[in-house]
């Protein structure tokens, strides 16, 4: 059965729960508890929420949700609070249907939503906690030693990966792998990792990047199975589908950037990769069929740039669209982002562009825009969430004035 796992957050997610692998050189593995354990209460609440399919709605977020992370499955919206708890919301009207409260205080590692195993997982204040999406109750929790915290999360194929360390700049981080369904620790390995880099996992492997090289590990054992060649620079790793692409880092200073390189997921050796721009890479998304859409800021004026689309399998550039930096996603075969904030005639909208036809598409492949919504204003620092499946909707999360808006995919 094909699994779908949604990863949400600035840095991709990772999990804890290690089998005390002393050969890894890591610290003592975390403890795992059942819902009745001592790492946090489990409380289920329900509301008189409308049931039914996805509909258009708007909802206000609590301050804890607004400072956390949100994601969506085909059945509901889930938010992880900054205290390490969860809030489930109805796809039909956005009202709260269940909560898993928590009393943690610390930087959140983000949120992963495993739609197949019906789990949402977050890490905060040294506690990795999972909610059961079927019941709205805590499924399991894992506690780190007092001096360590979770930094990033990732998940695939029923396994959650969590990076943890006391200080990632002074100490080597540890990558923990746990079973998504019940939190059972699987393995525990020290890794080379650059803070802010994503974790990628697919086809039985998990990938980490340290700002220079990429390492692949076996998902079942954590054993290293491949490392990118020393001569292939990888300041930043962009992932999506079953693709890995190295680009320059948005933090790089100067006028030149490392060439874009697609990596073979099996060997991590470079593959032919299109690139015909010298602008600064900032962020990117990759579709399941191998279209990379990369935002590249202007070399002289970084306040604006272009979304450039590349066909990775056929080694060619597809299209370019002017933009100011914004969040983006892929849904329904289309690239989803926000209109440029400096365009007075079209700003404050969600726009979708056919992945292959680009902004010059016509008819069914022509670009499409939503109505103007307050949640899409640049000052709200909006994020776009894609529920997956054939919902025909996207969800916009506004951060300045915490809110969610569900709207039909333009």
XYZ file of C-alpha atoms in Angstrom:
410
model
C 0.000 0.000 0.000
C 1.336 3.390 -0.894
C 1.897 5.549 2.175
C 1.386 9.282 2.340
C 3.254 11.303 4.940
C 3.068 15.063 5.155
C 5.968 16.996 6.604
C 5.446 20.466 7.944
C 7.746 23.067 9.378
C 10.726 25.228 8.630
C 13.096 22.328 9.163
C 11.967 18.879 8.287
C 11.046 16.536 11.018
C 12.948 13.859 12.846
C 12.094 11.533 15.695
C 13.542 9.993 18.802
C 13.504 6.673 20.455
C 16.769 4.842 20.042
C 17.722 1.338 20.877
C 20.708 2.339 22.955
C 23.197 1.746 20.145
C 26.473 2.404 21.949
C 28.397 2.064 18.684
C 26.708 5.258 17.525
C 28.447 7.264 20.207
C 25.135 8.963 21.059
C 23.667 9.741 24.437
C 21.307 7.536 26.370
C 18.190 6.832 24.356
C 14.922 8.523 25.351
C 12.193 6.834 27.328
C 8.869 6.025 25.673
C 5.538 6.068 27.457
C 1.995 5.057 26.656
C -0.836 7.640 26.714
C -1.110 7.188 30.469
C 2.600 7.896 31.050
C 4.071 10.860 32.833
C 5.168 13.014 29.909
C 1.916 14.846 29.443
C -1.859 14.555 29.824
C -4.245 13.165 27.265
C -7.540 14.993 26.973
C -10.069 14.614 24.168
C -12.573 17.360 23.432
C -15.217 17.583 20.751
C -17.309 20.366 19.272
C -20.574 20.468 17.389
C -18.646 20.686 14.160
C -20.210 20.244 10.758
C -19.310 16.932 9.130
C -18.905 16.296 5.439
C -16.390 16.914 2.636
C -13.903 19.762 2.344
C -15.589 23.159 2.216
C -14.470 26.785 2.152
C -14.110 28.306 5.631
C -11.976 30.586 7.795
C -10.974 30.007 11.417
C -8.989 31.896 14.037
C -6.019 30.116 15.622
C -5.076 30.205 19.273
C -1.745 31.865 20.038
C -0.228 28.438 20.778
C -1.307 27.134 17.353
C -0.120 30.272 15.568
C 3.353 29.839 17.072
C 3.414 26.136 16.173
C 2.948 24.267 12.890
C -0.082 23.070 10.943
C -0.638 20.347 8.376
C -3.540 18.581 6.717
C -4.668 15.162 5.551
C -7.569 14.420 3.233
C -9.752 14.159 6.359
C -8.770 17.007 8.706
C -6.431 19.841 9.621
C -3.955 19.236 12.455
C -1.917 21.867 14.282
C 0.950 21.275 16.709
C 1.103 23.925 19.421
C 4.279 25.569 20.646
C 3.812 23.692 23.945
C 3.963 20.280 22.243
C 0.223 19.584 22.074
C -2.166 19.088 19.152
C -5.425 20.550 17.853
C -7.599 18.760 15.297
C -9.980 20.742 13.111
C -12.879 19.772 10.876
C -12.305 19.840 7.120
C -15.915 20.980 6.701
C -15.927 24.133 8.839
C -12.528 24.495 10.555
C -13.890 24.152 14.073
C -11.891 22.336 16.754
C -12.926 18.668 17.006
C -10.273 17.399 19.455
C -7.239 18.526 21.418
C -4.214 16.906 23.052
C -2.900 19.522 25.491
C 0.692 19.727 26.697
C 2.625 21.959 29.055
C 6.035 22.076 27.415
C 8.022 25.251 26.816
C 10.757 25.300 24.188
C 11.482 25.603 20.502
C 9.293 23.346 18.370
C 10.923 20.902 15.955
C 7.863 21.116 13.695
C 5.150 18.640 12.750
C 4.836 15.477 10.691
C 1.488 13.959 9.775
C 1.422 10.259 8.855
C -1.925 9.758 7.126
C -1.483 5.988 6.735
C -0.677 5.218 10.367
C -3.086 7.988 11.489
C -0.450 9.767 13.545
C 0.630 13.380 13.998
C 4.029 13.840 15.660
C 5.731 16.913 17.091
C 8.765 17.599 19.259
C 9.024 20.339 21.865
C 11.033 20.871 25.076
C 12.706 17.476 24.771
C 9.465 15.531 24.391
C 8.434 13.754 21.213
C 4.668 13.276 21.246
C 2.222 11.578 18.860
C -1.532 12.025 18.533
C -3.925 9.376 17.181
C -5.779 11.055 14.317
C -8.659 8.561 14.582
C -9.460 9.206 18.255
C -7.901 12.592 19.008
C -5.994 11.111 21.943
C -2.279 10.921 22.719
C -0.824 7.770 21.103
C 2.644 7.819 22.689
C 5.379 10.106 23.944
C 9.159 9.969 24.297
C 11.262 11.960 26.760
C 14.876 13.042 26.152
C 17.445 13.607 28.910
C 17.095 17.083 30.427
C 19.992 18.675 28.507
C 18.834 17.657 25.022
C 16.103 18.864 22.679
C 14.562 18.002 19.322
C 15.738 20.022 16.329
C 14.035 18.598 13.221
C 11.598 15.873 12.178
C 10.946 13.725 9.129
C 8.930 10.626 8.315
C 8.275 7.988 5.648
C 6.975 4.445 5.332
C 5.838 4.127 8.938
C 9.039 5.467 10.531
C 9.533 8.846 12.184
C 12.996 10.384 12.256
C 14.003 12.973 14.877
C 17.228 14.942 15.205
C 18.227 15.812 18.734
C 21.176 17.458 20.468
C 22.035 19.657 23.410
C 23.697 22.184 21.069
C 23.926 21.399 17.320
C 26.753 23.890 16.852
C 28.908 22.471 19.642
C 27.905 18.804 19.731
C 27.245 16.167 17.085
C 23.487 15.704 16.615
C 21.872 12.290 16.962
C 19.287 10.903 14.570
C 16.649 8.705 16.212
C 14.260 6.429 14.324
C 11.005 5.256 15.919
C 7.939 3.396 14.708
C 5.180 5.889 13.930
C 2.337 3.707 15.181
C 3.537 3.148 18.758
C 6.842 5.014 19.237
C 8.974 1.865 19.504
C 12.680 2.847 19.219
C 14.363 1.358 16.124
C 17.876 2.838 16.026
C 20.060 5.696 17.231
C 22.977 7.198 15.217
C 25.216 10.231 15.400
C 25.051 12.229 12.152
C 26.630 15.200 10.407
C 23.902 17.821 9.965
C 23.609 21.516 9.213
C 20.984 23.316 11.349
C 18.044 24.307 9.178
C 18.553 21.528 6.621
C 15.669 19.191 5.864
C 15.518 15.469 6.497
C 14.423 13.443 3.487
C 13.170 9.858 3.589
C 11.803 7.580 0.847
C 12.231 4.106 -0.635
C 13.802 2.610 2.465
C 16.399 5.334 3.058
C 16.796 8.494 5.114
C 19.026 11.359 3.948
C 20.831 14.045 5.959
C 22.882 17.014 4.758
C 25.630 18.919 6.571
C 25.981 21.874 4.195
C 28.729 20.131 2.240
C 27.819 16.486 1.675
C 24.730 14.264 1.745
C 24.564 10.935 3.587
C 22.074 8.113 2.982
C 21.205 5.574 5.682
C 19.210 2.374 5.633
C 15.789 3.078 7.148
C 15.710 -0.248 9.039
C 19.159 -0.115 10.627
C 20.564 3.405 10.332
C 23.703 2.043 8.661
C 25.324 4.425 6.143
C 24.833 3.120 2.604
C 26.041 6.061 0.470
C 27.755 9.452 0.708
C 27.884 12.134 -1.979
C 31.306 12.614 -3.634
C 33.674 15.119 -2.044
C 33.804 17.179 -5.252
C 30.030 17.759 -5.358
C 29.135 20.823 -3.295
C 25.786 20.667 -1.504
C 25.203 23.843 0.533
C 21.442 23.135 0.556
C 19.411 20.016 -0.231
C 15.995 20.330 -1.915
C 13.800 17.234 -1.836
C 10.425 16.112 -3.151
C 8.945 12.980 -4.678
C 11.915 10.634 -5.045
C 14.333 13.404 -6.025
C 17.353 14.996 -4.350
C 18.806 18.272 -5.672
C 21.759 20.227 -4.284
C 21.651 24.003 -4.712
C 23.371 27.029 -3.281
C 22.267 28.166 0.138
C 20.008 31.153 0.765
C 22.506 32.112 3.476
C 25.392 32.322 1.010
C 27.065 35.693 0.541
C 28.607 36.758 -2.755
C 27.719 36.762 -6.427
C 28.374 33.138 -7.359
C 26.711 29.983 -6.082
C 27.366 26.280 -6.263
C 25.976 24.694 -9.445
C 22.639 22.928 -9.103
C 23.163 19.144 -9.035
C 20.606 16.363 -9.037
C 21.818 13.328 -7.056
C 21.152 9.665 -7.739
C 19.200 8.502 -4.630
C 20.976 5.120 -4.695
C 24.621 6.217 -5.088
C 24.384 9.977 -4.348
C 26.485 10.606 -7.435
C 25.572 13.633 -9.593
C 23.210 13.271 -12.547
C 22.771 15.673 -15.496
C 20.980 18.760 -14.172
C 19.717 21.864 -16.032
C 20.809 25.268 -14.796
C 21.127 28.475 -16.798
C 20.784 31.240 -14.216
C 23.289 32.878 -11.907
C 20.719 34.173 -9.413
C 20.633 33.228 -5.743
C 18.750 29.995 -4.851
C 16.404 30.487 -1.898
C 13.830 27.692 -1.711
C 12.286 25.039 -3.922
C 9.670 22.301 -4.276
C 9.771 19.152 -6.422
C 6.739 17.330 -7.814
C 6.366 13.558 -7.889
C 7.015 13.597 -11.658
C 10.307 15.457 -11.321
C 9.546 19.137 -11.890
C 11.677 21.339 -9.637
C 10.361 24.873 -9.082
C 13.121 26.938 -7.496
C 12.823 30.495 -6.229
C 15.956 32.420 -7.180
C 16.409 35.957 -5.902
C 17.839 38.647 -8.163
C 21.622 38.848 -8.052
C 21.575 42.616 -7.489
C 18.139 43.165 -5.928
C 17.244 40.244 -3.661
C 13.798 41.666 -2.792
C 12.406 39.992 -5.922
C 13.313 37.211 -8.287
C 11.781 34.357 -10.255
C 10.267 30.951 -9.744
C 12.179 28.864 -12.289
C 10.855 25.439 -13.262
C 13.170 22.623 -14.370
C 12.335 19.198 -15.793
C 14.820 17.040 -13.884
C 14.237 13.821 -15.843
C 14.679 15.458 -19.239
C 17.421 17.885 -18.206
C 15.816 21.139 -19.345
C 14.352 24.396 -18.088
C 10.578 24.706 -18.519
C 9.503 28.233 -17.555
C 10.078 31.256 -15.363
C 7.659 33.503 -13.436
C 8.397 36.804 -11.687
C 7.845 36.691 -7.931
C 8.669 38.051 -4.536
C 9.699 35.371 -2.074
C 6.734 33.368 -0.773
C 5.788 29.927 0.453
C 4.897 27.342 -2.194
C 3.620 23.805 -2.671
C 2.495 21.357 -5.357
C -1.103 20.147 -5.620
C -3.219 18.627 -8.392
C -0.409 18.852 -10.955
C -0.044 22.582 -10.343
C 2.452 24.841 -8.604
C 0.756 26.744 -5.765
C 2.095 30.009 -4.314
C 1.104 33.643 -3.638
C 1.016 36.524 -6.092
C 3.879 39.079 -5.891
C 3.373 41.485 -2.989
C 4.410 44.487 -5.110
C 1.831 43.905 -7.867
C -1.096 46.150 -6.913
C -3.499 44.558 -9.389
C -3.054 40.924 -8.340
C -1.477 40.856 -4.855
C -3.062 39.085 -1.847
C -4.146 36.058 -3.851
C -3.282 32.391 -4.188
C -2.083 31.573 -7.684
C -1.662 28.172 -9.315
C 0.451 27.469 -12.398
C 0.512 24.308 -14.488
C 3.799 22.574 -13.714
C 4.667 21.903 -17.349
C 2.935 24.703 -19.271
C 3.956 27.490 -16.890
C 2.545 31.049 -16.921
C 2.083 30.904 -20.710
C -0.370 28.004 -20.479
C -3.831 28.380 -22.044
C -7.211 26.797 -21.498
C -7.055 24.108 -18.806
C -3.342 24.794 -18.272
C -3.667 28.573 -17.874
C -2.667 30.186 -14.541
C -5.541 30.680 -12.106
C -5.925 33.003 -9.091
C -8.143 33.058 -6.022
C -10.087 36.030 -4.764
C -8.304 38.505 -2.472
C -8.100 37.211 1.105
C -6.658 38.830 4.216
C -4.744 35.631 5.053
C -2.708 35.902 1.851
C -1.241 39.355 2.537
C 2.540 39.404 2.652
C 2.485 40.963 6.123
C 0.675 37.865 7.412
C 3.616 35.660 6.379
C 1.249 33.076 4.895
C 1.969 29.386 4.412
C 0.112 27.115 2.022
C -0.932 23.620 3.166
C -2.057 20.918 0.740
C -4.368 18.245 2.201
C -3.497 15.618 -0.392
C -5.905 13.249 -2.053
C -8.612 14.577 -4.349
C -9.930 17.244 -1.983
C -9.725 20.113 -4.484
C -8.795 22.482 -1.639
C -5.764 24.188 -0.128
C -5.413 25.726 3.325
C -3.643 29.043 3.947
C -2.113 29.619 7.384
C -1.546 33.267 8.350
C 1.013 33.795 11.111
C 0.843 37.485 12.086
C -2.849 37.274 12.982
C -3.085 33.521 13.465
C -5.756 32.054 11.226
C -6.537 29.341 8.707
C -8.523 29.622 5.505
C -9.686 26.687 3.415
C -10.369 27.568 -0.206
C -10.932 25.704 -3.455
C -7.699 25.142 -5.362
C -7.686 27.867 -8.043
